[in-house]
Amino acid sequence: MANWVTGTVIEARFWTDSLFSLVIKAPIKPFTAGQYAKLGLEIEGVRVQRAYSYVNAPSDDRLEFYFVIVPEGKLSPKLAQLKPDDTLQITDEATGFFVLDEIPECKNLWMLSTGTAIGPFLSILQEGKDLERFEKIVLLHAVRYEKDLSYLPLMKKLEQQYQGKLKIVTVVSREQCAGSLYGRVPALIEDHELENTVGLTLSPDTCHVMLCGNPEMVRDTRDTLKNSHGMVKHLRRKPGHISSEQYW
């Protein structure tokens, strides 16, 4: 059973009208990069809770979360109203298997995300542990509009920090943007535009793909990788080439 503790908001930042981040302080237990916690608020006498991935590295005690406001949602509009010194509830122990320990040996690691699902990848890359085993890492963030690339400055900073090991790719689906690919991730994989942009081949012999995003993107991308690249879902009992986590 989850143990809930009180967290205090120390920073609230709106990126767009619907995207925001909260940084909180809370007495949590150590977690592994890529994991998530549950956040909750007391609303009309009932705790409303949802799972959210950590954006911050486990070594950073500034706990950061990235949200999209769901207009009819019970929790996200309330979280968006929080200001510094406001409180919320958080589970003190993280969970989830979308972590590097679950990734089999491979030469190149591809991290493909949509929207707020960029979070676990930023946590992994900021922590920087257990990444030496990969020769190249690709971090892709797909959004609808250029303004939704909230963490692009951090992504570029990480790209410089990894000195050629990390390649950043942004994808925008509803407008043409300089420096970003245009369209949907599955189509960019199917016609090899993503591989041509990165300069690497998505091969089951050398690569593992981590998918994190909305269910449609995860499903369609997994199907495309299977049909056009011969990659299969990774399971502990049956090693493969694709690990995934769905948001909502």
PDB file of C-alpha atoms in Angstrom:
ATOM      1  CA  MET A   1       0.000   0.000   0.000  1.00  0.00           C
ATOM      2  CA  ALA A   2       1.339   3.435  -0.956  1.00  0.00           C
ATOM      3  CA  ASN A   3       2.712   5.650   1.786  1.00  0.00           C
ATOM      4  CA  TRP A   4       1.747   9.263   1.136  1.00  0.00           C
ATOM      5  CA  VAL A   5       3.848  12.221   2.276  1.00  0.00           C
ATOM      6  CA  THR A   6       3.395  15.958   1.921  1.00  0.00           C
ATOM      7  CA  GLY A   7       5.278  17.836  -0.767  1.00  0.00           C
ATOM      8  CA  THR A   8       5.712  21.602  -0.953  1.00  0.00           C
ATOM      9  CA  VAL A   9       5.746  23.446  -4.270  1.00  0.00           C
ATOM     10  CA  ILE A  10       8.916  25.506  -4.689  1.00  0.00           C
ATOM     11  CA  GLU A  11       8.475  26.432  -8.340  1.00  0.00           C
ATOM     12  CA  ALA A  12       5.538  26.497 -10.777  1.00  0.00           C
ATOM     13  CA  ARG A  13       6.193  27.278 -14.420  1.00  0.00           C
ATOM     14  CA  PHE A  14       3.779  27.548 -17.329  1.00  0.00           C
ATOM     15  CA  TRP A  15       5.341  26.795 -20.700  1.00  0.00           C
ATOM     16  CA  THR A  16       2.139  27.295 -22.712  1.00  0.00           C
ATOM     17  CA  ASP A  17      -1.550  27.654 -21.878  1.00  0.00           C
ATOM     18  CA  SER A  18      -1.764  23.899 -21.358  1.00  0.00           C
ATOM     19  CA  LEU A  19       1.767  22.744 -20.432  1.00  0.00           C
ATOM     20  CA  PHE A  20       3.348  23.380 -17.046  1.00  0.00           C
ATOM     21  CA  SER A  21       5.945  22.015 -14.642  1.00  0.00           C
ATOM     22  CA  LEU A  22       6.030  21.823 -10.872  1.00  0.00           C
ATOM     23  CA  VAL A  23       9.153  21.512  -8.745  1.00  0.00           C
ATOM     24  CA  ILE A  24       8.505  20.266  -5.239  1.00  0.00           C
ATOM     25  CA  LYS A  25      10.358  19.286  -2.087  1.00  0.00           C
ATOM     26  CA  ALA A  26       9.243  16.117  -0.340  1.00  0.00           C
ATOM     27  CA  PRO A  27      10.726  13.405   1.930  1.00  0.00           C
ATOM     28  CA  ILE A  28      10.704  10.599  -0.624  1.00  0.00           C
ATOM     29  CA  LYS A  29      12.750   7.418  -0.797  1.00  0.00           C
ATOM     30  CA  PRO A  30      15.488   7.010  -3.451  1.00  0.00           C
ATOM     31  CA  PHE A  31      14.197   6.202  -6.921  1.00  0.00           C
ATOM     32  CA  THR A  32      15.641   5.020 -10.235  1.00  0.00           C
ATOM     33  CA  ALA A  33      15.702   7.303 -13.289  1.00  0.00           C
ATOM     34  CA  GLY A  34      12.708   6.491 -15.481  1.00  0.00           C
ATOM     35  CA  GLN A  35      10.344   5.666 -12.619  1.00  0.00           C
ATOM     36  CA  TYR A  36       7.191   7.502 -11.585  1.00  0.00           C
ATOM     37  CA  ALA A  37       5.355   8.521  -8.428  1.00  0.00           C
ATOM     38  CA  LYS A  38       1.719   9.241  -7.726  1.00  0.00           C
ATOM     39  CA  LEU A  39       0.661  12.790  -6.969  1.00  0.00           C
ATOM     40  CA  GLY A  40      -2.590  13.614  -5.265  1.00  0.00           C
ATOM     41  CA  LEU A  41      -4.804  16.431  -4.015  1.00  0.00           C
ATOM     42  CA  GLU A  42      -7.718  16.353  -1.627  1.00  0.00           C
ATOM     43  CA  ILE A  43     -10.714  17.399  -3.703  1.00  0.00           C
ATOM     44  CA  GLU A  44     -14.143  17.507  -2.068  1.00  0.00           C
ATOM     45  CA  GLY A  45     -12.966  15.212   0.691  1.00  0.00           C
ATOM     46  CA  VAL A  46     -11.483  12.604  -1.646  1.00  0.00           C
ATOM     47  CA  ARG A  47      -7.851  12.155  -2.683  1.00  0.00           C
ATOM     48  CA  VAL A  48      -7.632  12.360  -6.462  1.00  0.00           C
ATOM     49  CA  GLN A  49      -4.380  10.803  -7.679  1.00  0.00           C
ATOM     50  CA  ARG A  50      -2.494  10.159 -10.909  1.00  0.00           C
ATOM     51  CA  ALA A  51       0.915   8.725 -11.829  1.00  0.00           C
ATOM     52  CA  TYR A  52       3.599  11.091 -13.144  1.00  0.00           C
ATOM     53  CA  SER A  53       7.201  10.409 -14.123  1.00  0.00           C
ATOM     54  CA  TYR A  54      10.077  12.232 -12.498  1.00  0.00           C
ATOM     55  CA  VAL A  55      11.839  14.682 -14.821  1.00  0.00           C
ATOM     56  CA  ASN A  56      14.713  15.346 -12.435  1.00  0.00           C
ATOM     57  CA  ALA A  57      17.681  13.069 -11.884  1.00  0.00           C
ATOM     58  CA  PRO A  58      17.444  10.882  -8.765  1.00  0.00           C
ATOM     59  CA  SER A  59      20.496  12.695  -7.395  1.00  0.00           C
ATOM     60  CA  ASP A  60      18.583  16.013  -7.495  1.00  0.00           C
ATOM     61  CA  ASP A  61      16.297  16.667  -4.515  1.00  0.00           C
ATOM     62  CA  ARG A  62      14.298  19.218  -6.522  1.00  0.00           C
ATOM     63  CA  LEU A  63      11.526  16.897  -7.649  1.00  0.00           C
ATOM     64  CA  GLU A  64      10.231  17.973 -11.047  1.00  0.00           C
ATOM     65  CA  PHE A  65       7.109  16.880 -12.913  1.00  0.00           C
ATOM     66  CA  TYR A  66       5.764  17.885 -16.345  1.00  0.00           C
ATOM     67  CA  PHE A  67       2.029  18.137 -16.987  1.00  0.00           C
ATOM     68  CA  VAL A  68      -0.534  18.797 -19.670  1.00  0.00           C
ATOM     69  CA  ILE A  69      -3.854  20.218 -18.559  1.00  0.00           C
ATOM     70  CA  VAL A  70      -6.700  17.873 -19.415  1.00  0.00           C
ATOM     71  CA  PRO A  71      -9.643  20.327 -19.609  1.00  0.00           C
ATOM     72  CA  GLU A  72     -12.182  17.876 -18.183  1.00  0.00           C
ATOM     73  CA  GLY A  73      -9.652  16.156 -15.931  1.00  0.00           C
ATOM     74  CA  LYS A  74     -10.153  15.914 -12.187  1.00  0.00           C
ATOM     75  CA  LEU A  75      -6.541  16.530 -11.163  1.00  0.00           C
ATOM     76  CA  SER A  76      -4.414  18.363 -13.754  1.00  0.00           C
ATOM     77  CA  PRO A  77      -6.469  21.631 -13.735  1.00  0.00           C
ATOM     78  CA  LYS A  78      -6.128  21.723  -9.933  1.00  0.00           C
ATOM     79  CA  LEU A  79      -2.385  21.039 -10.065  1.00  0.00           C
ATOM     80  CA  ALA A  80      -2.089  23.917 -12.543  1.00  0.00           C
ATOM     81  CA  GLN A  81      -3.458  26.272  -9.901  1.00  0.00           C
ATOM     82  CA  LEU A  82      -0.734  25.466  -7.345  1.00  0.00           C
ATOM     83  CA  LYS A  83       1.718  28.198  -6.396  1.00  0.00           C
ATOM     84  CA  PRO A  84       4.982  28.160  -4.419  1.00  0.00           C
ATOM     85  CA  ASP A  85       4.420  27.141  -0.774  1.00  0.00           C
ATOM     86  CA  ASP A  86       1.230  25.253  -1.658  1.00  0.00           C
ATOM     87  CA  THR A  87       1.212  21.564  -0.739  1.00  0.00           C
ATOM     88  CA  LEU A  88       0.220  18.318  -2.409  1.00  0.00           C
ATOM     89  CA  GLN A  89       0.528  14.633  -1.647  1.00  0.00           C
ATOM     90  CA  ILE A  90       3.125  12.310  -3.192  1.00  0.00           C
ATOM     91  CA  THR A  91       3.889   8.630  -2.721  1.00  0.00           C
ATOM     92  CA  ASP A  92       7.249   8.325  -1.000  1.00  0.00           C
ATOM     93  CA  GLU A  93       8.273   5.306  -3.085  1.00  0.00           C
ATOM     94  CA  ALA A  94       8.571   5.355  -6.875  1.00  0.00           C
ATOM     95  CA  THR A  95       7.655   2.467  -9.126  1.00  0.00           C
ATOM     96  CA  GLY A  96       7.932   1.382 -12.755  1.00  0.00           C
ATOM     97  CA  PHE A  97      10.197  -0.741 -14.961  1.00  0.00           C
ATOM     98  CA  PHE A  98      10.950   1.830 -17.673  1.00  0.00           C
ATOM     99  CA  VAL A  99      14.556   1.960 -16.496  1.00  0.00           C
ATOM    100  CA  LEU A 100      17.972   1.192 -17.962  1.00  0.00           C
ATOM    101  CA  ASP A 101      18.362  -1.948 -15.845  1.00  0.00           C
ATOM    102  CA  GLU A 102      15.614  -3.500 -17.979  1.00  0.00           C
ATOM    103  CA  ILE A 103      17.308  -2.679 -21.293  1.00  0.00           C
ATOM    104  CA  PRO A 104      19.325  -5.538 -22.837  1.00  0.00           C
ATOM    105  CA  GLU A 105      22.819  -5.087 -24.206  1.00  0.00           C
ATOM    106  CA  CYS A 106      22.871  -3.151 -27.466  1.00  0.00           C
ATOM    107  CA  LYS A 107      25.057  -0.745 -29.379  1.00  0.00           C
ATOM    108  CA  ASN A 108      22.635   2.145 -29.880  1.00  0.00           C
ATOM    109  CA  LEU A 109      19.720   3.269 -27.708  1.00  0.00           C
ATOM    110  CA  TRP A 110      16.765   5.162 -29.184  1.00  0.00           C
ATOM    111  CA  MET A 111      14.517   7.158 -26.821  1.00  0.00           C
ATOM    112  CA  LEU A 112      11.292   8.141 -28.611  1.00  0.00           C
ATOM    113  CA  SER A 113       8.712  10.286 -26.815  1.00  0.00           C
ATOM    114  CA  THR A 114       5.644  12.433 -27.353  1.00  0.00           C
ATOM    115  CA  GLY A 115       4.425  15.362 -25.274  1.00  0.00           C
ATOM    116  CA  THR A 116       4.958  15.169 -21.525  1.00  0.00           C
ATOM    117  CA  ALA A 117       6.383  11.657 -21.907  1.00  0.00           C
ATOM    118  CA  ILE A 118       9.808  13.240 -22.469  1.00  0.00           C
ATOM    119  CA  GLY A 119      10.093  13.251 -18.653  1.00  0.00           C
ATOM    120  CA  PRO A 120      11.615   9.823 -17.909  1.00  0.00           C
ATOM    121  CA  PHE A 121      14.220  10.242 -20.645  1.00  0.00           C
ATOM    122  CA  LEU A 122      15.326  13.583 -19.223  1.00  0.00           C
ATOM    123  CA  SER A 123      15.640  11.949 -15.810  1.00  0.00           C
ATOM    124  CA  ILE A 124      17.805   9.157 -17.243  1.00  0.00           C
ATOM    125  CA  LEU A 125      20.037  11.498 -19.237  1.00  0.00           C
ATOM    126  CA  GLN A 126      20.463  14.009 -16.427  1.00  0.00           C
ATOM    127  CA  GLU A 127      21.476  11.225 -14.045  1.00  0.00           C
ATOM    128  CA  GLY A 128      23.926   9.871 -16.624  1.00  0.00           C
ATOM    129  CA  LYS A 129      24.487   6.471 -15.015  1.00  0.00           C
ATOM    130  CA  ASP A 130      24.805   3.179 -16.945  1.00  0.00           C
ATOM    131  CA  LEU A 131      24.971   4.990 -20.287  1.00  0.00           C
ATOM    132  CA  GLU A 132      28.585   4.164 -21.063  1.00  0.00           C
ATOM    133  CA  ARG A 133      27.503   0.804 -22.498  1.00  0.00           C
ATOM    134  CA  PHE A 134      25.811   2.534 -25.439  1.00  0.00           C
ATOM    135  CA  GLU A 135      27.836   3.878 -28.352  1.00  0.00           C
ATOM    136  CA  LYS A 136      25.123   6.283 -29.504  1.00  0.00           C
ATOM    137  CA  ILE A 137      21.869   7.558 -27.939  1.00  0.00           C
ATOM    138  CA  VAL A 138      19.046   9.208 -29.863  1.00  0.00           C
ATOM    139  CA  LEU A 139      16.504  11.339 -27.985  1.00  0.00           C
ATOM    140  CA  LEU A 140      13.394  12.218 -29.977  1.00  0.00           C
ATOM    141  CA  HIS A 141      10.641  14.535 -28.749  1.00  0.00           C
ATOM    142  CA  ALA A 142       7.493  14.718 -30.869  1.00  0.00           C
ATOM    143  CA  VAL A 143       4.909  17.468 -30.290  1.00  0.00           C
ATOM    144  CA  ARG A 144       2.071  19.170 -32.138  1.00  0.00           C
ATOM    145  CA  TYR A 145       3.472  22.693 -32.240  1.00  0.00           C
ATOM    146  CA  GLU A 146       6.946  24.187 -31.886  1.00  0.00           C
ATOM    147  CA  LYS A 147       5.887  26.048 -28.719  1.00  0.00           C
ATOM    148  CA  ASP A 148       5.340  22.643 -27.063  1.00  0.00           C
ATOM    149  CA  LEU A 149       9.084  21.867 -27.064  1.00  0.00           C
ATOM    150  CA  SER A 150       9.323  23.046 -23.451  1.00  0.00           C
ATOM    151  CA  TYR A 151      12.554  21.274 -22.568  1.00  0.00           C
ATOM    152  CA  LEU A 152      14.442  21.881 -25.805  1.00  0.00           C
ATOM    153  CA  PRO A 153      17.058  24.128 -24.094  1.00  0.00           C
ATOM    154  CA  LEU A 154      17.785  21.329 -21.597  1.00  0.00           C
ATOM    155  CA  MET A 155      17.888  18.770 -24.407  1.00  0.00           C
ATOM    156  CA  LYS A 156      20.433  20.862 -26.308  1.00  0.00           C
ATOM    157  CA  LYS A 157      22.489  21.315 -23.146  1.00  0.00           C
ATOM    158  CA  LEU A 158      22.535  17.541 -22.646  1.00  0.00           C
ATOM    159  CA  GLU A 159      23.529  17.037 -26.282  1.00  0.00           C
ATOM    160  CA  GLN A 160      26.578  19.255 -25.724  1.00  0.00           C
ATOM    161  CA  GLN A 161      27.353  17.561 -22.428  1.00  0.00           C
ATOM    162  CA  TYR A 162      27.500  14.108 -24.044  1.00  0.00           C
ATOM    163  CA  GLN A 163      29.980  15.343 -26.676  1.00  0.00           C
ATOM    164  CA  GLY A 164      28.709  13.523 -29.761  1.00  0.00           C
ATOM    165  CA  LYS A 165      27.237  10.488 -28.010  1.00  0.00           C
ATOM    166  CA  LEU A 166      23.716  11.977 -27.833  1.00  0.00           C
ATOM    167  CA  LYS A 167      21.710  13.075 -30.870  1.00  0.00           C
ATOM    168  CA  ILE A 168      18.611  15.261 -30.356  1.00  0.00           C
ATOM    169  CA  VAL A 169      15.695  15.084 -32.809  1.00  0.00           C
ATOM    170  CA  THR A 170      12.494  17.127 -32.582  1.00  0.00           C
ATOM    171  CA  VAL A 171       9.333  16.338 -34.527  1.00  0.00           C
ATOM    172  CA  VAL A 172       6.405  18.719 -35.012  1.00  0.00           C
ATOM    173  CA  SER A 173       3.205  17.315 -36.495  1.00  0.00           C
ATOM    174  CA  ARG A 174       0.962  20.321 -37.136  1.00  0.00           C
ATOM    175  CA  GLU A 175       3.268  22.990 -38.528  1.00  0.00           C
ATOM    176  CA  GLN A 176       6.514  23.208 -40.456  1.00  0.00           C
ATOM    177  CA  CYS A 177       9.406  24.290 -38.213  1.00  0.00           C
ATOM    178  CA  ALA A 178      13.033  24.941 -39.028  1.00  0.00           C
ATOM    179  CA  GLY A 179      15.253  22.368 -37.374  1.00  0.00           C
ATOM    180  CA  SER A 180      12.445  19.865 -36.734  1.00  0.00           C
ATOM    181  CA  LEU A 181      11.107  16.951 -38.716  1.00  0.00           C
ATOM    182  CA  TYR A 182       7.476  17.214 -39.801  1.00  0.00           C
ATOM    183  CA  GLY A 183       4.834  14.522 -39.415  1.00  0.00           C
ATOM    184  CA  ARG A 184       4.155  11.491 -37.231  1.00  0.00           C
ATOM    185  CA  VAL A 185       6.855   9.287 -35.758  1.00  0.00           C
ATOM    186  CA  PRO A 186       5.667   5.984 -37.336  1.00  0.00           C
ATOM    187  CA  ALA A 187       5.704   7.544 -40.832  1.00  0.00           C
ATOM    188  CA  LEU A 188       9.172   9.007 -40.269  1.00  0.00           C
ATOM    189  CA  ILE A 189      10.391   5.527 -39.330  1.00  0.00           C
ATOM    190  CA  GLU A 190       8.620   3.765 -42.173  1.00  0.00           C
ATOM    191  CA  ASP A 191      10.127   5.978 -44.880  1.00  0.00           C
ATOM    192  CA  HIS A 192      13.543   5.979 -43.095  1.00  0.00           C
ATOM    193  CA  GLU A 193      13.555   9.795 -42.782  1.00  0.00           C
ATOM    194  CA  LEU A 194      14.344   9.534 -39.074  1.00  0.00           C
ATOM    195  CA  GLU A 195      17.300   7.235 -39.686  1.00  0.00           C
ATOM    196  CA  ASN A 196      18.607   9.447 -42.484  1.00  0.00           C
ATOM    197  CA  THR A 197      18.387  12.504 -40.234  1.00  0.00           C
ATOM    198  CA  VAL A 198      20.241  10.828 -37.389  1.00  0.00           C
ATOM    199  CA  GLY A 199      22.731   8.971 -39.560  1.00  0.00           C
ATOM    200  CA  LEU A 200      22.071   5.632 -37.852  1.00  0.00           C
ATOM    201  CA  THR A 201      20.210   2.517 -38.923  1.00  0.00           C
ATOM    202  CA  LEU A 202      17.354   1.185 -36.795  1.00  0.00           C
ATOM    203  CA  SER A 203      18.520  -2.407 -36.866  1.00  0.00           C
ATOM    204  CA  PRO A 204      17.460  -5.195 -34.492  1.00  0.00           C
ATOM    205  CA  ASP A 205      21.089  -6.322 -34.529  1.00  0.00           C
ATOM    206  CA  THR A 206      22.411  -3.097 -32.983  1.00  0.00           C
ATOM    207  CA  CYS A 207      19.523  -1.110 -31.504  1.00  0.00           C
ATOM    208  CA  HIS A 208      16.996  -1.002 -28.712  1.00  0.00           C
ATOM    209  CA  VAL A 209      14.053   1.397 -28.794  1.00  0.00           C
ATOM    210  CA  MET A 210      12.401   2.883 -25.702  1.00  0.00           C
ATOM    211  CA  LEU A 211       8.925   4.272 -26.506  1.00  0.00           C
ATOM    212  CA  CYS A 212       7.112   6.607 -24.150  1.00  0.00           C
ATOM    213  CA  GLY A 213       3.987   8.526 -25.063  1.00  0.00           C
ATOM    214  CA  ASN A 214       0.308   8.379 -25.841  1.00  0.00           C
ATOM    215  CA  PRO A 215      -1.102   4.887 -26.491  1.00  0.00           C
ATOM    216  CA  GLU A 216      -1.720   5.528 -30.193  1.00  0.00           C
ATOM    217  CA  MET A 217       1.869   6.612 -30.806  1.00  0.00           C
ATOM    218  CA  VAL A 218       3.261   3.675 -28.842  1.00  0.00           C
ATOM    219  CA  ARG A 219       1.075   1.150 -30.648  1.00  0.00           C
ATOM    220  CA  ASP A 220       1.608   2.537 -34.147  1.00  0.00           C
ATOM    221  CA  THR A 221       5.354   2.989 -33.704  1.00  0.00           C
ATOM    222  CA  ARG A 222       5.750  -0.519 -32.299  1.00  0.00           C
ATOM    223  CA  ASP A 223       3.798  -1.941 -35.245  1.00  0.00           C
ATOM    224  CA  THR A 224       5.906   0.016 -37.727  1.00  0.00           C
ATOM    225  CA  LEU A 225       9.167  -1.124 -36.143  1.00  0.00           C
ATOM    226  CA  LYS A 226       7.934  -4.708 -36.299  1.00  0.00           C
ATOM    227  CA  ASN A 227       6.674  -4.581 -39.879  1.00  0.00           C
ATOM    228  CA  SER A 228       9.390  -2.478 -41.512  1.00  0.00           C
ATOM    229  CA  HIS A 229      12.428  -3.184 -39.326  1.00  0.00           C
ATOM    230  CA  GLY A 230      11.869  -6.662 -37.881  1.00  0.00           C
ATOM    231  CA  MET A 231      11.913  -5.470 -34.261  1.00  0.00           C
ATOM    232  CA  VAL A 232       9.801  -7.110 -31.547  1.00  0.00           C
ATOM    233  CA  LYS A 233       8.592  -6.220 -28.070  1.00  0.00           C
ATOM    234  CA  HIS A 234      11.092  -6.847 -25.287  1.00  0.00           C
ATOM    235  CA  LEU A 235      10.093  -9.140 -22.436  1.00  0.00           C
ATOM    236  CA  ARG A 236      12.197 -10.453 -19.583  1.00  0.00           C
ATOM    237  CA  ARG A 237      11.372 -14.035 -20.544  1.00  0.00           C
ATOM    238  CA  LYS A 238      11.796 -13.292 -24.240  1.00  0.00           C
ATOM    239  CA  PRO A 239      14.325 -10.545 -25.035  1.00  0.00           C
ATOM    240  CA  GLY A 240      13.419  -8.182 -27.869  1.00  0.00           C
ATOM    241  CA  HIS A 241      14.156  -4.711 -29.209  1.00  0.00           C
ATOM    242  CA  ILE A 242      11.288  -2.463 -28.019  1.00  0.00           C
ATOM    243  CA  SER A 243      10.420  -1.330 -24.485  1.00  0.00           C
ATOM    244  CA  SER A 244       7.429   0.930 -23.957  1.00  0.00           C
ATOM    245  CA  GLU A 245       5.446   2.912 -21.437  1.00  0.00           C
ATOM    246  CA  GLN A 246       2.101   4.523 -22.169  1.00  0.00           C
ATOM    247  CA  TYR A 247       0.962   7.866 -20.790  1.00  0.00           C
ATOM    248  CA  TRP A 248      -2.679   7.556 -19.714  1.00  0.00           C
TER     249      TRP A 248
END
